Amino acid sequence: MLNNFFLKKKNVKYIFVCGGVMSGVGKGIATSSIARILAWHGYQTTCIKIDPYVNVDAGTMNPVEHGEVFVLKDGTECDQDMGHYERFLNKELTKENYMTTGSVYLSLIQKERSLYFDGKCVEVVPHVPLEVIDKINKAQKLSKADIVITEIGGTIGEYQNLLFLEAVRILKLKYPQDVLLIMVSYLPYQGEGMELKTKPTQYAIRSLNSAGLQPDFILARAIIPLDDNRKQKIAFNCNLNPDDVISAPDENNIYKIPLNFEKDKLGIKILSKLKLRPKRSLANGRSLWIKRLEQIRRATKEIKIGIVGKYFKTGDFVLSDSYISVIEAIKHASWFLGYLPKIDWLNADEFEINSSNLSILKNYHGIIIPGGFGSRGVEGKIMAIKYCRQNKIPCFGLCYGLQLMIVEFARNICGLKGAHTTEVNPKTKYPVVDILEEQKKLLKEKLYGGTMRLGDWECQIKKGTIAYEAYKKIYVNQRKQPAFISVLERHRHRYEINPKYHKILQKYGFVFSGTSQKGILVEIGELPQKIHPFFLGTQFHPEFKSRFLHPHPLFVEFIRASSLNAA
Ligand code: GLN
C-alpha cells in the first residue's frame, strides 16, 4: 500500500531517538551528541525535533512551564533542544527541522483542502505518519545530510507520540538496513544496596514493542556508569546484544557526553549497523573539541555572573531551563577566555522590596539583564541597571534588557521623568520604547502566534564602538577595517526603541552602535568605554548564535570586561 508514496532517497540513513521511563531523560543532548559523533566520523548530519503537543510551534507557550523558546534564523519559534543541536553541530537549522502534532496536522489539512489527495479519504494512519516522513525528507534535502537524527519528544507509553512512532515503524519496515531506533532510558539508583534498577527500562521496552518497534540501542542514563551485570540484565530482558547497551552517566559538562558515548564506541557501532564505514579518523574530527574541554579542565579562576530576572519560586531547575541559551552563551565565552563561570539568579522583586538589596550586585563581576515580557519585576530591573551604571559594573542587556537600559537612561540622564516602555505603561508621557504600527494591527486582530519581529535581521555596526571591536575579531580582516560591519542576528520582540527619542538619547551620550539598514531601528546601544567599562544592550538575542567552540563576540567582550574585576 505504500508503494505509491515517496518514502526515502537512496543512501540516506535515519536514526530516531526516543525516551523511556520519564521525561527530561536527556534525549536532546543524546541526539546532539550522536549527530556530533557521526560528524566527527566524516558524515553530514542534521537533527530534527518532534514535539508531540498540538501547538503549532513553541512561540505561544509559557517559558516557565515549557522552558526557553529558541528562535531559528528563519524566525521559527521552537523547543530549546533545537538550541542544543545548533550548539553541538555548529550549524544553522530551519523550520524543516522542527515539527509538532499541530504543524503536521496543519500542513496535512492544507494539502487536503487544495485537493492534493484527489478526493481520496485522508486517514490518521497512514497519512499522518507519511506527512511526518515527508517533513523529515524535506529537512534532509535542504541540509544534504547523509544521516538524519530525529528526536521524538515525550515518553514511550504515552498516547501523544504514537503517530510519530508509527512513522518510524513504517520506515523501518521498508528499509530495515537504513533506519535505527535508539531509546534513551532512565535507571533509578536505589534500593537496599544502592544499585541501578533496570525494571522501569524493561517495562518501557515492552511498551515500545507494543508499538511494533524494537530499539537497536539503549542508552542507559543514570547518575553513575552502568556496570557489566546491569548491562547483561538489560540486554537479556530487552532482546539486545550487551554491546548495544550504552552507559550514559551524569556529567557536569554536557559537552563531554559525546566523548562518554565514544568510550562505548557508539559511533562505530551505529555506522556498522547502518552498513557504513568511518570517512575520516575520529582523532582528527574531535581534536578541537577535546582541546577546549582540556582548557576547561585546566581553568582555575572563577568569574561570577548574576542574571537579574523575575523569578517564580520554582527552583533552579526551571530557571536554568528558561534561560538555557543565555547560560550556555556565558559558559562558552568564559571557557574560551579560560574562566569557570559561576552563575546566580538575582530576583528583581527583591530590589523593589528594599533598595538596599541592590548592594548584592557588587558581589558579581558582571550582570546580565535578560529578555522578558510584561510588567512584573521591571522596576527592580531598572534599579539594577542604574546601580550597575553608577557603580561601573559590567552590564549586558538582552532584548528587554536593552529596552530597560534605555528607560533608565531616559529617566535618570535625559531628565524624561516617568519615561517607560508602552508594554508596561501605555499612557507614559515619554514612550521611549514603543510598539511599531504594524505590530499594533496584529495584536488588535489577536494574531499572536509567529507575528513578533522574529529571526535573522541585518545589523550594521559602527566603527569606533565596543560592539565593533567585539565583532571585528571574527568578521574583519585586520588590515582593512570598513566603516560598518554587517551581521545577522536573531530577534524575538514586538517593541522597539522609539525613533522619536533617538536624538535626545544620543545627545545625552547613548551610542547606537548597531542599527538596522538606514539606521531606522536600534539594534545595539552602549555607553562609550571611557564612561563605563561595559554598558551595552542588544535588541536581538546574541545568545541564540553562541556555540561551544564559537562563543558569541558580544558575550566574549562582556566576560572580558567582567574579568577585569575578577583578576
Ligand atoms: N517584551 C519585549 C518586546 O516584546 C522584549 C522581548 C524579549 O525580551 N524577547 O519587545
PDB file of C-alpha atoms in Angstrom, residues 126 151 204 243 270 273 327 359 364 382 440 501 557:
ATOM      1  CA  PRO A 126      -1.078   6.140   7.169  1.00  0.00           C
ATOM      2  CA  GLU A 151      14.289  13.102  18.340  1.00  0.00           C
ATOM      3  CA  ALA A 204       9.432   0.873  28.676  1.00  0.00           C
ATOM      4  CA  ASP A 243      27.322  -4.331  23.339  1.00  0.00           C
ATOM      5  CA  ILE A 270      25.926   2.856  14.737  1.00  0.00           C
ATOM      6  CA  LYS A 273      24.549  -1.313  11.816  1.00  0.00           C
ATOM      7  CA  ILE A 327      23.604  30.234  30.366  1.00  0.00           C
ATOM      8  CA  SER A 359      24.368  46.108  47.090  1.00  0.00           C
ATOM      9  CA  TYR A 364      29.391  39.984  40.842  1.00  0.00           C
ATOM     10  CA  ILE A 382      15.645  49.261  36.112  1.00  0.00           C
ATOM     11  CA  LYS A 440      -0.348  47.127  16.793  1.00  0.00           C
ATOM     12  CA  TYR A 501      13.620  59.634  21.035  1.00  0.00           C
ATOM     13  CA  GLU A 557      33.579  41.075  25.227  1.00  0.00           C
TER      14      GLU A 557
END
